[in-house]
Amino acid sequence: MDTLTKAEQMKKSDLDNTFRLQCMDLKTLSIIQFDRSVQSVAQLLKKTDPLKINRIVASGCGDSFLAAAEAKDCFARYLPEVRYEAYPGIEAGRYTNYSDNEDRTLVIAISNSGGPARIAEILARANRYGCISVALTDHPESRAAKTAQFTYHTNTPAGDNVSGLRTYYASMISMYVLAAALAEKRLSKPCLEEMRAHIAVYFETFYSRIQEIDDAAFETALAWRDKKVFEVTADGPLFNCGKFIAAKMAELSGDACSVIDSENYCHVNGLMYPGKDIGEMVLIDSGAKNLDRIADTVNIQVKTGGRDVLVFCDREPDKIGITETVRYCPLPMPEQNWSFLAPLLSYVPGGLFAGYRAKELNEPFFRGGSFFEKMTLGTNPIRIV
């Protein structure tokens, strides 16, 4: 049911943007990409021995690292006997420890473009130490693919990928598919079919409330037009969703957005002021172990910090222990015992907000396109240490 007035609907239409359209396109992309990743991983596993792997090191730069980090709980679910580690690009390129011959270690470097120097460095370093190196990319002729021993091709359908939401999902779901496919080979159980069915249910549940989510993101973008800085509070698997939202704030609207967990907010970030200048977004799973702590933190953010708080949650704030007045946006969660799927979509409401804010401020995405010309993503020297 539409809760906006006619004037608000017209304003919302004026603020429509390509990033919002990507958010909406995920419902269509979800299973299509899953099936394409299944086809690609089948080709990959024909070339490697799934039974020998006892350590997985996953890495990437920017959003790609977050895709690696968000897959942690999925690998814990399907491959509890395999040590899974996710590191930022510079950590995997220069600091992650390997012995002289780690032929049972799978190193997977994630990059949609396959072009960054650090990704090539991660893969070359893996080769140096005898690891199984895999480039997860949509460009099988890229620098990363040529450096790796094997390529895991996302094969994402063509579409608008500005600020990388579709490609982020493609990388993340490809990692989930890899976990289930490895388990399927090791256990001789139909893990992929089961995962596919639960992902389909989750997407149907989430997108059944997309109008409410979209309206809340739009209304908050208007209400927070004059906010100076932003913050996301989140715990556990939702923490990296917060990091993704913060990245979209930087890329789309050019805003500074910190990310903090509910405990450390009370130790550190609660000292930031004035609270009235801060737009606070809080990601909450009502079934998670941290519920009492994060609800208490929200109350502190409002009562003590003087902040305007937008709560993303699968239940309304007054049902989870939040007693202060806050804004609310639905955040549907997966079925019970499938909470590790939550990172596949929990960044969408915050992403919608970032897109609307950029349009409201008339701020061009990526500052008009000149940003990457000043960076050394592809030219920074590679060192194998």
PDB file of C-alpha atoms in Angstrom, residues 53-345:
ATOM      1  CA  ILE A  53      41.590 -28.287   0.223  1.00  0.00           C
ATOM      2  CA  ASN A  54      42.025 -27.599   3.953  1.00  0.00           C
ATOM      3  CA  ARG A  55      42.476 -23.818   3.897  1.00  0.00           C
ATOM      4  CA  ILE A  56      40.774 -21.066   1.881  1.00  0.00           C
ATOM      5  CA  VAL A  57      42.119 -17.508   1.720  1.00  0.00           C
ATOM      6  CA  ALA A  58      39.677 -15.087   0.074  1.00  0.00           C
ATOM      7  CA  SER A  59      40.454 -11.482  -0.698  1.00  0.00           C
ATOM      8  CA  GLY A  60      39.560  -8.472  -2.789  1.00  0.00           C
ATOM      9  CA  CYS A  61      39.739  -4.689  -2.852  1.00  0.00           C
ATOM     10  CA  GLY A  62      36.877  -2.346  -1.995  1.00  0.00           C
ATOM     11  CA  ASP A  63      33.500  -4.056  -2.219  1.00  0.00           C
ATOM     12  CA  SER A  64      35.139  -7.284  -3.381  1.00  0.00           C
ATOM     13  CA  PHE A  65      36.768  -7.750   0.011  1.00  0.00           C
ATOM     14  CA  LEU A  66      33.344  -7.387   1.630  1.00  0.00           C
ATOM     15  CA  ALA A  67      32.006 -10.136  -0.657  1.00  0.00           C
ATOM     16  CA  ALA A  68      34.803 -12.371   0.647  1.00  0.00           C
ATOM     17  CA  ALA A  69      34.114 -11.429   4.273  1.00  0.00           C
ATOM     18  CA  GLU A  70      30.345 -11.920   3.964  1.00  0.00           C
ATOM     19  CA  ALA A  71      30.854 -15.497   2.779  1.00  0.00           C
ATOM     20  CA  LYS A  72      32.469 -16.506   6.089  1.00  0.00           C
ATOM     21  CA  ASP A  73      29.324 -17.876   7.729  1.00  0.00           C
ATOM     22  CA  CYS A  74      28.355 -19.732   4.562  1.00  0.00           C
ATOM     23  CA  PHE A  75      31.694 -21.554   4.499  1.00  0.00           C
ATOM     24  CA  ALA A  76      31.351 -22.266   8.216  1.00  0.00           C
ATOM     25  CA  ARG A  77      27.964 -23.839   7.484  1.00  0.00           C
ATOM     26  CA  TYR A  78      29.055 -26.032   4.589  1.00  0.00           C
ATOM     27  CA  LEU A  79      32.771 -26.607   5.229  1.00  0.00           C
ATOM     28  CA  PRO A  80      33.350 -26.419   8.991  1.00  0.00           C
ATOM     29  CA  GLU A  81      36.468 -28.555   8.666  1.00  0.00           C
ATOM     30  CA  VAL A  82      38.121 -26.079   6.255  1.00  0.00           C
ATOM     31  CA  ARG A  83      39.864 -23.003   7.622  1.00  0.00           C
ATOM     32  CA  TYR A  84      38.340 -19.955   5.897  1.00  0.00           C
ATOM     33  CA  GLU A  85      40.061 -16.567   6.053  1.00  0.00           C
ATOM     34  CA  ALA A  86      39.020 -13.280   4.421  1.00  0.00           C
ATOM     35  CA  TYR A  87      41.495 -10.403   4.145  1.00  0.00           C
ATOM     36  CA  PRO A  88      41.533  -6.939   2.544  1.00  0.00           C
ATOM     37  CA  GLY A  89      43.642  -6.725  -0.590  1.00  0.00           C
ATOM     38  CA  ILE A  90      46.721  -5.166   0.989  1.00  0.00           C
ATOM     39  CA  GLU A  91      46.638  -7.715   3.819  1.00  0.00           C
ATOM     40  CA  ALA A  92      46.504 -10.676   1.440  1.00  0.00           C
ATOM     41  CA  GLY A  93      49.060  -9.105  -0.891  1.00  0.00           C
ATOM     42  CA  ARG A  94      51.698  -8.210   1.674  1.00  0.00           C
ATOM     43  CA  TYR A  95      51.005  -9.731   5.098  1.00  0.00           C
ATOM     44  CA  THR A  96      49.120 -13.064   5.002  1.00  0.00           C
ATOM     45  CA  ASN A  97      51.423 -15.900   6.021  1.00  0.00           C
ATOM     46  CA  TYR A  98      52.059 -18.977   3.889  1.00  0.00           C
ATOM     47  CA  SER A  99      54.546 -21.798   4.245  1.00  0.00           C
ATOM     48  CA  ASP A 100      56.816 -22.751   1.339  1.00  0.00           C
ATOM     49  CA  ASN A 101      54.445 -25.254  -0.254  1.00  0.00           C
ATOM     50  CA  GLU A 102      50.773 -24.824   0.566  1.00  0.00           C
ATOM     51  CA  ASP A 103      49.319 -27.020  -2.148  1.00  0.00           C
ATOM     52  CA  ARG A 104      46.175 -27.630  -0.054  1.00  0.00           C
ATOM     53  CA  THR A 105      45.427 -23.912   0.273  1.00  0.00           C
ATOM     54  CA  LEU A 106      42.967 -22.314  -2.136  1.00  0.00           C
ATOM     55  CA  VAL A 107      43.542 -18.573  -2.652  1.00  0.00           C
ATOM     56  CA  ILE A 108      40.658 -16.799  -4.354  1.00  0.00           C
ATOM     57  CA  ALA A 109      41.025 -13.157  -5.386  1.00  0.00           C
ATOM     58  CA  ILE A 110      37.784 -11.371  -6.206  1.00  0.00           C
ATOM     59  CA  SER A 111      37.553  -8.577  -8.782  1.00  0.00           C
ATOM     60  CA  ASN A 112      34.744  -7.947 -11.228  1.00  0.00           C
ATOM     61  CA  SER A 113      37.101  -6.179 -13.642  1.00  0.00           C
ATOM     62  CA  GLY A 114      40.158  -8.286 -12.865  1.00  0.00           C
ATOM     63  CA  GLY A 115      42.312  -5.208 -13.383  1.00  0.00           C
ATOM     64  CA  PRO A 116      43.724  -3.970 -10.032  1.00  0.00           C
ATOM     65  CA  ALA A 117      47.430  -4.498  -9.409  1.00  0.00           C
ATOM     66  CA  ARG A 118      46.794  -5.722  -5.878  1.00  0.00           C
ATOM     67  CA  ILE A 119      44.577  -8.558  -7.152  1.00  0.00           C
ATOM     68  CA  ALA A 120      47.296  -9.724  -9.521  1.00  0.00           C
ATOM     69  CA  GLU A 121      49.769  -9.480  -6.656  1.00  0.00           C
ATOM     70  CA  ILE A 122      47.595 -11.670  -4.390  1.00  0.00           C
ATOM     71  CA  LEU A 123      47.405 -14.334  -7.090  1.00  0.00           C
ATOM     72  CA  ALA A 124      51.102 -14.158  -8.001  1.00  0.00           C
ATOM     73  CA  ARG A 125      51.969 -14.472  -4.330  1.00  0.00           C
ATOM     74  CA  ALA A 126      49.713 -17.526  -4.031  1.00  0.00           C
ATOM     75  CA  ASN A 127      51.504 -19.071  -7.008  1.00  0.00           C
ATOM     76  CA  ARG A 128      54.858 -18.334  -5.375  1.00  0.00           C
ATOM     77  CA  TYR A 129      53.886 -20.333  -2.293  1.00  0.00           C
ATOM     78  CA  GLY A 130      52.399 -23.289  -4.179  1.00  0.00           C
ATOM     79  CA  CYS A 131      48.749 -22.502  -3.443  1.00  0.00           C
ATOM     80  CA  ILE A 132      45.823 -23.154  -5.755  1.00  0.00           C
ATOM     81  CA  SER A 133      45.115 -19.673  -7.172  1.00  0.00           C
ATOM     82  CA  VAL A 134      41.686 -18.692  -8.520  1.00  0.00           C
ATOM     83  CA  ALA A 135      40.507 -15.375  -9.978  1.00  0.00           C
ATOM     84  CA  LEU A 136      36.795 -14.742  -9.387  1.00  0.00           C
ATOM     85  CA  THR A 137      35.973 -12.230 -12.123  1.00  0.00           C
ATOM     86  CA  ASP A 138      33.541 -11.338 -14.886  1.00  0.00           C
ATOM     87  CA  HIS A 139      36.421 -10.825 -17.299  1.00  0.00           C
ATOM     88  CA  PRO A 140      38.161 -14.122 -18.152  1.00  0.00           C
ATOM     89  CA  GLU A 141      40.766 -12.322 -20.302  1.00  0.00           C
ATOM     90  CA  SER A 142      41.721  -9.891 -17.538  1.00  0.00           C
ATOM     91  CA  ARG A 143      45.046  -9.428 -15.788  1.00  0.00           C
ATOM     92  CA  ALA A 144      43.774 -11.383 -12.771  1.00  0.00           C
ATOM     93  CA  ALA A 145      42.587 -14.291 -14.889  1.00  0.00           C
ATOM     94  CA  LYS A 146      45.928 -14.460 -16.681  1.00  0.00           C
ATOM     95  CA  THR A 147      47.820 -14.434 -13.378  1.00  0.00           C
ATOM     96  CA  ALA A 148      45.729 -17.115 -11.662  1.00  0.00           C
ATOM     97  CA  GLN A 149      46.005 -20.828 -12.301  1.00  0.00           C
ATOM     98  CA  PHE A 150      42.215 -21.010 -12.687  1.00  0.00           C
ATOM     99  CA  THR A 151      39.347 -18.627 -13.423  1.00  0.00           C
ATOM    100  CA  TYR A 152      35.917 -18.702 -11.791  1.00  0.00           C
ATOM    101  CA  HIS A 153      33.811 -16.696 -14.243  1.00  0.00           C
ATOM    102  CA  THR A 154      30.799 -14.911 -12.709  1.00  0.00           C
ATOM    103  CA  ASN A 155      29.315 -14.455 -16.202  1.00  0.00           C
ATOM    104  CA  THR A 156      26.958 -11.757 -14.915  1.00  0.00           C
ATOM    105  CA  PRO A 157      24.128 -10.726 -17.277  1.00  0.00           C
ATOM    106  CA  ALA A 158      24.663  -7.357 -18.963  1.00  0.00           C
ATOM    107  CA  GLY A 159      23.260  -4.372 -17.079  1.00  0.00           C
ATOM    108  CA  ASP A 160      24.029  -1.083 -15.353  1.00  0.00           C
ATOM    109  CA  ASN A 161      26.846  -1.687 -12.872  1.00  0.00           C
ATOM    110  CA  VAL A 162      27.671   1.879 -11.809  1.00  0.00           C
ATOM    111  CA  SER A 163      28.845   1.695  -8.178  1.00  0.00           C
ATOM    112  CA  GLY A 164      28.846  -2.064  -8.450  1.00  0.00           C
ATOM    113  CA  LEU A 165      25.728  -3.317  -6.692  1.00  0.00           C
ATOM    114  CA  ARG A 166      24.893  -6.022  -9.254  1.00  0.00           C
ATOM    115  CA  THR A 167      28.513  -7.116  -9.488  1.00  0.00           C
ATOM    116  CA  TYR A 168      28.800  -7.139  -5.692  1.00  0.00           C
ATOM    117  CA  TYR A 169      25.874  -9.535  -5.512  1.00  0.00           C
ATOM    118  CA  ALA A 170      27.405 -11.633  -8.300  1.00  0.00           C
ATOM    119  CA  SER A 171      30.699 -11.949  -6.436  1.00  0.00           C
ATOM    120  CA  MET A 172      29.006 -12.725  -3.142  1.00  0.00           C
ATOM    121  CA  ILE A 173      26.612 -15.341  -4.500  1.00  0.00           C
ATOM    122  CA  SER A 174      29.490 -16.936  -6.424  1.00  0.00           C
ATOM    123  CA  MET A 175      31.333 -17.387  -3.130  1.00  0.00           C
ATOM    124  CA  TYR A 176      28.215 -18.929  -1.580  1.00  0.00           C
ATOM    125  CA  VAL A 177      27.905 -21.263  -4.554  1.00  0.00           C
ATOM    126  CA  LEU A 178      31.566 -22.253  -4.199  1.00  0.00           C
ATOM    127  CA  ALA A 179      31.019 -23.213  -0.543  1.00  0.00           C
ATOM    128  CA  ALA A 180      27.981 -25.360  -1.346  1.00  0.00           C
ATOM    129  CA  ALA A 181      29.613 -26.916  -4.419  1.00  0.00           C
ATOM    130  CA  LEU A 182      32.732 -27.904  -2.492  1.00  0.00           C
ATOM    131  CA  ALA A 183      30.559 -29.431   0.224  1.00  0.00           C
ATOM    132  CA  GLU A 184      28.512 -31.265  -2.360  1.00  0.00           C
ATOM    133  CA  LYS A 185      31.638 -32.841  -3.824  1.00  0.00           C
ATOM    134  CA  ARG A 186      33.030 -33.737  -0.411  1.00  0.00           C
ATOM    135  CA  LEU A 187      29.786 -35.043   1.135  1.00  0.00           C
ATOM    136  CA  SER A 188      27.874 -36.295  -1.929  1.00  0.00           C
ATOM    137  CA  LYS A 189      24.785 -34.337  -0.809  1.00  0.00           C
ATOM    138  CA  PRO A 190      22.612 -31.953  -2.925  1.00  0.00           C
ATOM    139  CA  CYS A 191      23.708 -28.763  -1.163  1.00  0.00           C
ATOM    140  CA  LEU A 192      23.278 -26.446  -4.147  1.00  0.00           C
ATOM    141  CA  GLU A 193      19.657 -27.390  -4.785  1.00  0.00           C
ATOM    142  CA  GLU A 194      18.765 -26.786  -1.146  1.00  0.00           C
ATOM    143  CA  MET A 195      20.553 -23.416  -1.072  1.00  0.00           C
ATOM    144  CA  ARG A 196      18.878 -22.291  -4.301  1.00  0.00           C
ATOM    145  CA  ALA A 197      15.424 -22.999  -2.878  1.00  0.00           C
ATOM    146  CA  HIS A 198      16.061 -21.027   0.320  1.00  0.00           C
ATOM    147  CA  ILE A 199      17.555 -18.085  -1.577  1.00  0.00           C
ATOM    148  CA  ALA A 200      14.422 -17.952  -3.743  1.00  0.00           C
ATOM    149  CA  VAL A 201      12.225 -17.858  -0.622  1.00  0.00           C
ATOM    150  CA  TYR A 202      14.358 -15.124   0.958  1.00  0.00           C
ATOM    151  CA  PHE A 203      14.199 -12.924  -2.127  1.00  0.00           C
ATOM    152  CA  GLU A 204      10.415 -13.334  -2.375  1.00  0.00           C
ATOM    153  CA  THR A 205      10.039 -12.392   1.292  1.00  0.00           C
ATOM    154  CA  PHE A 206      12.342  -9.384   0.997  1.00  0.00           C
ATOM    155  CA  TYR A 207      10.874  -7.965  -2.191  1.00  0.00           C
ATOM    156  CA  SER A 208       7.304  -8.397  -0.961  1.00  0.00           C
ATOM    157  CA  ARG A 209       8.105  -5.344   1.221  1.00  0.00           C
ATOM    158  CA  ILE A 210      10.245  -3.403  -1.220  1.00  0.00           C
ATOM    159  CA  GLN A 211       7.771  -0.530  -1.565  1.00  0.00           C
ATOM    160  CA  GLU A 212       7.824   0.091   2.195  1.00  0.00           C
ATOM    161  CA  ILE A 213      11.619  -0.133   2.174  1.00  0.00           C
ATOM    162  CA  ASP A 214      11.916   2.211  -0.782  1.00  0.00           C
ATOM    163  CA  ASP A 215       9.517   4.759   0.731  1.00  0.00           C
ATOM    164  CA  ALA A 216      11.387   4.758   4.058  1.00  0.00           C
ATOM    165  CA  ALA A 217      14.725   5.318   2.294  1.00  0.00           C
ATOM    166  CA  PHE A 218      13.249   8.187   0.259  1.00  0.00           C
ATOM    167  CA  GLU A 219      11.564   9.873   3.229  1.00  0.00           C
ATOM    168  CA  THR A 220      14.731   9.680   5.315  1.00  0.00           C
ATOM    169  CA  ALA A 221      16.839  11.116   2.491  1.00  0.00           C
ATOM    170  CA  LEU A 222      14.587  14.175   2.433  1.00  0.00           C
ATOM    171  CA  ALA A 223      14.453  14.506   6.225  1.00  0.00           C
ATOM    172  CA  TRP A 224      18.251  14.204   6.527  1.00  0.00           C
ATOM    173  CA  ARG A 225      19.146  16.602   3.740  1.00  0.00           C
ATOM    174  CA  ASP A 226      21.097  18.868   6.097  1.00  0.00           C
ATOM    175  CA  LYS A 227      22.925  16.155   8.039  1.00  0.00           C
ATOM    176  CA  LYS A 228      26.695  16.611   7.968  1.00  0.00           C
ATOM    177  CA  VAL A 229      28.008  13.093   8.592  1.00  0.00           C
ATOM    178  CA  PHE A 230      26.600   9.578   8.792  1.00  0.00           C
ATOM    179  CA  GLU A 231      27.173   6.359  10.665  1.00  0.00           C
ATOM    180  CA  VAL A 232      26.054   2.749  10.490  1.00  0.00           C
ATOM    181  CA  THR A 233      25.861   0.625  13.642  1.00  0.00           C
ATOM    182  CA  ALA A 234      25.768  -3.124  13.029  1.00  0.00           C
ATOM    183  CA  ASP A 235      27.030  -6.369  14.538  1.00  0.00           C
ATOM    184  CA  GLY A 236      27.999  -9.832  13.352  1.00  0.00           C
ATOM    185  CA  PRO A 237      27.191 -10.680   9.719  1.00  0.00           C
ATOM    186  CA  LEU A 238      25.477  -7.313   9.240  1.00  0.00           C
ATOM    187  CA  PHE A 239      28.653  -5.364  10.072  1.00  0.00           C
ATOM    188  CA  ASN A 240      30.090  -5.742   6.582  1.00  0.00           C
ATOM    189  CA  CYS A 241      26.710  -4.805   5.103  1.00  0.00           C
ATOM    190  CA  GLY A 242      27.244  -1.569   7.015  1.00  0.00           C
ATOM    191  CA  LYS A 243      30.667  -1.226   5.397  1.00  0.00           C
ATOM    192  CA  PHE A 244      29.070  -1.637   1.979  1.00  0.00           C
ATOM    193  CA  ILE A 245      26.470   1.054   2.764  1.00  0.00           C
ATOM    194  CA  ALA A 246      29.256   3.380   3.911  1.00  0.00           C
ATOM    195  CA  ALA A 247      31.109   2.755   0.643  1.00  0.00           C
ATOM    196  CA  LYS A 248      27.994   3.673  -1.350  1.00  0.00           C
ATOM    197  CA  MET A 249      27.622   6.874   0.683  1.00  0.00           C
ATOM    198  CA  ALA A 250      31.155   7.859  -0.331  1.00  0.00           C
ATOM    199  CA  GLU A 251      30.739   6.845  -3.971  1.00  0.00           C
ATOM    200  CA  LEU A 252      27.243   8.197  -4.601  1.00  0.00           C
ATOM    201  CA  SER A 253      26.745  11.264  -2.411  1.00  0.00           C
ATOM    202  CA  GLY A 254      30.342  11.932  -1.320  1.00  0.00           C
ATOM    203  CA  ASP A 255      29.469  11.703   2.386  1.00  0.00           C
ATOM    204  CA  ALA A 256      31.652  10.554   5.261  1.00  0.00           C
ATOM    205  CA  CYS A 257      30.031   7.531   6.907  1.00  0.00           C
ATOM    206  CA  SER A 258      31.635   5.610   9.760  1.00  0.00           C
ATOM    207  CA  VAL A 259      30.762   2.027  10.695  1.00  0.00           C
ATOM    208  CA  ILE A 260      30.796   0.789  14.291  1.00  0.00           C
ATOM    209  CA  ASP A 261      29.484  -2.172  16.274  1.00  0.00           C
ATOM    210  CA  SER A 262      26.989  -1.702  19.092  1.00  0.00           C
ATOM    211  CA  GLU A 263      29.538  -2.287  21.859  1.00  0.00           C
ATOM    212  CA  ASN A 264      32.247  -0.013  20.511  1.00  0.00           C
ATOM    213  CA  TYR A 265      29.732   2.748  19.883  1.00  0.00           C
ATOM    214  CA  CYS A 266      29.399   2.976  23.660  1.00  0.00           C
ATOM    215  CA  HIS A 267      33.184   2.977  24.095  1.00  0.00           C
ATOM    216  CA  VAL A 268      34.151   5.358  21.285  1.00  0.00           C
ATOM    217  CA  ASN A 269      31.758   6.763  18.677  1.00  0.00           C
ATOM    218  CA  GLY A 270      29.165   7.882  21.178  1.00  0.00           C
ATOM    219  CA  LEU A 271      31.589  10.720  21.890  1.00  0.00           C
ATOM    220  CA  MET A 272      31.137  12.209  18.415  1.00  0.00           C
ATOM    221  CA  TYR A 273      29.035  15.366  18.404  1.00  0.00           C
ATOM    222  CA  PRO A 274      26.899  17.320  17.789  1.00  0.00           C
ATOM    223  CA  GLY A 275      24.440  14.461  17.538  1.00  0.00           C
ATOM    224  CA  LYS A 276      21.909  16.543  15.618  1.00  0.00           C
ATOM    225  CA  ASP A 277      24.315  16.655  12.647  1.00  0.00           C
ATOM    226  CA  ILE A 278      24.696  12.868  12.477  1.00  0.00           C
ATOM    227  CA  GLY A 279      22.400  10.571  10.516  1.00  0.00           C
ATOM    228  CA  GLU A 280      22.531   7.191  12.298  1.00  0.00           C
ATOM    229  CA  MET A 281      21.531   3.954  10.538  1.00  0.00           C
ATOM    230  CA  VAL A 282      21.277   0.745  12.564  1.00  0.00           C
ATOM    231  CA  LEU A 283      21.022  -2.762  11.076  1.00  0.00           C
ATOM    232  CA  ILE A 284      19.257  -5.282  13.324  1.00  0.00           C
ATOM    233  CA  ASP A 285      18.289  -8.944  13.013  1.00  0.00           C
ATOM    234  CA  SER A 286      15.675  -9.537  15.725  1.00  0.00           C
ATOM    235  CA  GLY A 287      16.695 -13.188  15.965  1.00  0.00           C
ATOM    236  CA  ALA A 288      20.401 -12.506  16.522  1.00  0.00           C
ATOM    237  CA  LYS A 289      22.349 -13.011  19.751  1.00  0.00           C
ATOM    238  CA  ASN A 290      23.158  -9.299  20.075  1.00  0.00           C
ATOM    239  CA  LEU A 291      19.569  -8.017  20.192  1.00  0.00           C
ATOM    240  CA  ASP A 292      19.546  -6.782  23.792  1.00  0.00           C
ATOM    241  CA  ARG A 293      22.844  -4.931  23.355  1.00  0.00           C
ATOM    242  CA  ILE A 294      22.065  -3.249  20.056  1.00  0.00           C
ATOM    243  CA  ALA A 295      18.569  -2.188  21.218  1.00  0.00           C
ATOM    244  CA  ASP A 296      20.156  -0.616  24.294  1.00  0.00           C
ATOM    245  CA  THR A 297      22.687   1.162  22.064  1.00  0.00           C
ATOM    246  CA  VAL A 298      19.909   2.620  19.904  1.00  0.00           C
ATOM    247  CA  ASN A 299      18.211   4.006  23.008  1.00  0.00           C
ATOM    248  CA  ILE A 300      21.527   5.589  24.052  1.00  0.00           C
ATOM    249  CA  GLN A 301      22.077   7.041  20.564  1.00  0.00           C
ATOM    250  CA  VAL A 302      18.766   8.891  20.790  1.00  0.00           C
ATOM    251  CA  LYS A 303      18.519   9.759  24.477  1.00  0.00           C
ATOM    252  CA  THR A 304      22.164  10.536  25.251  1.00  0.00           C
ATOM    253  CA  GLY A 305      23.611  11.218  21.813  1.00  0.00           C
ATOM    254  CA  GLY A 306      20.766  13.343  20.481  1.00  0.00           C
ATOM    255  CA  ARG A 307      20.859  11.494  17.165  1.00  0.00           C
ATOM    256  CA  ASP A 308      18.122  10.890  14.637  1.00  0.00           C
ATOM    257  CA  VAL A 309      18.202   7.112  14.145  1.00  0.00           C
ATOM    258  CA  LEU A 310      16.883   5.017  11.264  1.00  0.00           C
ATOM    259  CA  VAL A 311      16.413   1.405  12.365  1.00  0.00           C
ATOM    260  CA  PHE A 312      16.509  -1.307   9.678  1.00  0.00           C
ATOM    261  CA  CYS A 313      14.956  -4.417  11.238  1.00  0.00           C
ATOM    262  CA  ASP A 314      12.628  -7.326  10.515  1.00  0.00           C
ATOM    263  CA  ARG A 315      10.480  -6.297  13.504  1.00  0.00           C
ATOM    264  CA  GLU A 316       9.249  -2.882  14.552  1.00  0.00           C
ATOM    265  CA  PRO A 317      11.454  -1.057  17.084  1.00  0.00           C
ATOM    266  CA  ASP A 318       8.990  -1.147  19.989  1.00  0.00           C
ATOM    267  CA  LYS A 319       8.836  -4.944  19.667  1.00  0.00           C
ATOM    268  CA  ILE A 320      12.574  -5.435  20.262  1.00  0.00           C
ATOM    269  CA  GLY A 321      13.284  -3.252  23.280  1.00  0.00           C
ATOM    270  CA  ILE A 322      13.767   0.145  21.642  1.00  0.00           C
ATOM    271  CA  THR A 323      11.882   2.639  23.789  1.00  0.00           C
ATOM    272  CA  GLU A 324      13.050   5.911  22.211  1.00  0.00           C
ATOM    273  CA  THR A 325      11.477   7.464  19.114  1.00  0.00           C
ATOM    274  CA  VAL A 326      13.243   6.368  15.929  1.00  0.00           C
ATOM    275  CA  ARG A 327      12.611   6.094  12.209  1.00  0.00           C
ATOM    276  CA  TYR A 328      11.874   2.602  10.900  1.00  0.00           C
ATOM    277  CA  CYS A 329      12.553   0.714   7.685  1.00  0.00           C
ATOM    278  CA  PRO A 330      11.687  -2.993   7.255  1.00  0.00           C
ATOM    279  CA  LEU A 331      14.641  -5.355   6.828  1.00  0.00           C
ATOM    280  CA  PRO A 332      13.222  -8.832   6.096  1.00  0.00           C
ATOM    281  CA  MET A 333      15.420 -11.702   7.236  1.00  0.00           C
ATOM    282  CA  PRO A 334      15.863 -15.253   5.871  1.00  0.00           C
ATOM    283  CA  GLU A 335      14.140 -18.286   7.334  1.00  0.00           C
ATOM    284  CA  GLN A 336      15.231 -19.586  10.698  1.00  0.00           C
ATOM    285  CA  ASN A 337      18.557 -21.471  10.506  1.00  0.00           C
ATOM    286  CA  TRP A 338      19.385 -19.707   7.227  1.00  0.00           C
ATOM    287  CA  SER A 339      20.547 -16.413   8.692  1.00  0.00           C
ATOM    288  CA  PHE A 340      23.867 -16.685   6.832  1.00  0.00           C
ATOM    289  CA  LEU A 341      21.911 -15.640   3.716  1.00  0.00           C
ATOM    290  CA  ALA A 342      21.128 -12.207   5.227  1.00  0.00           C
ATOM    291  CA  PRO A 343      24.195 -10.452   3.712  1.00  0.00           C
ATOM    292  CA  LEU A 344      22.800 -11.149   0.238  1.00  0.00           C
ATOM    293  CA  LEU A 345      20.228  -8.359   0.685  1.00  0.00           C
TER     294      LEU A 345
END
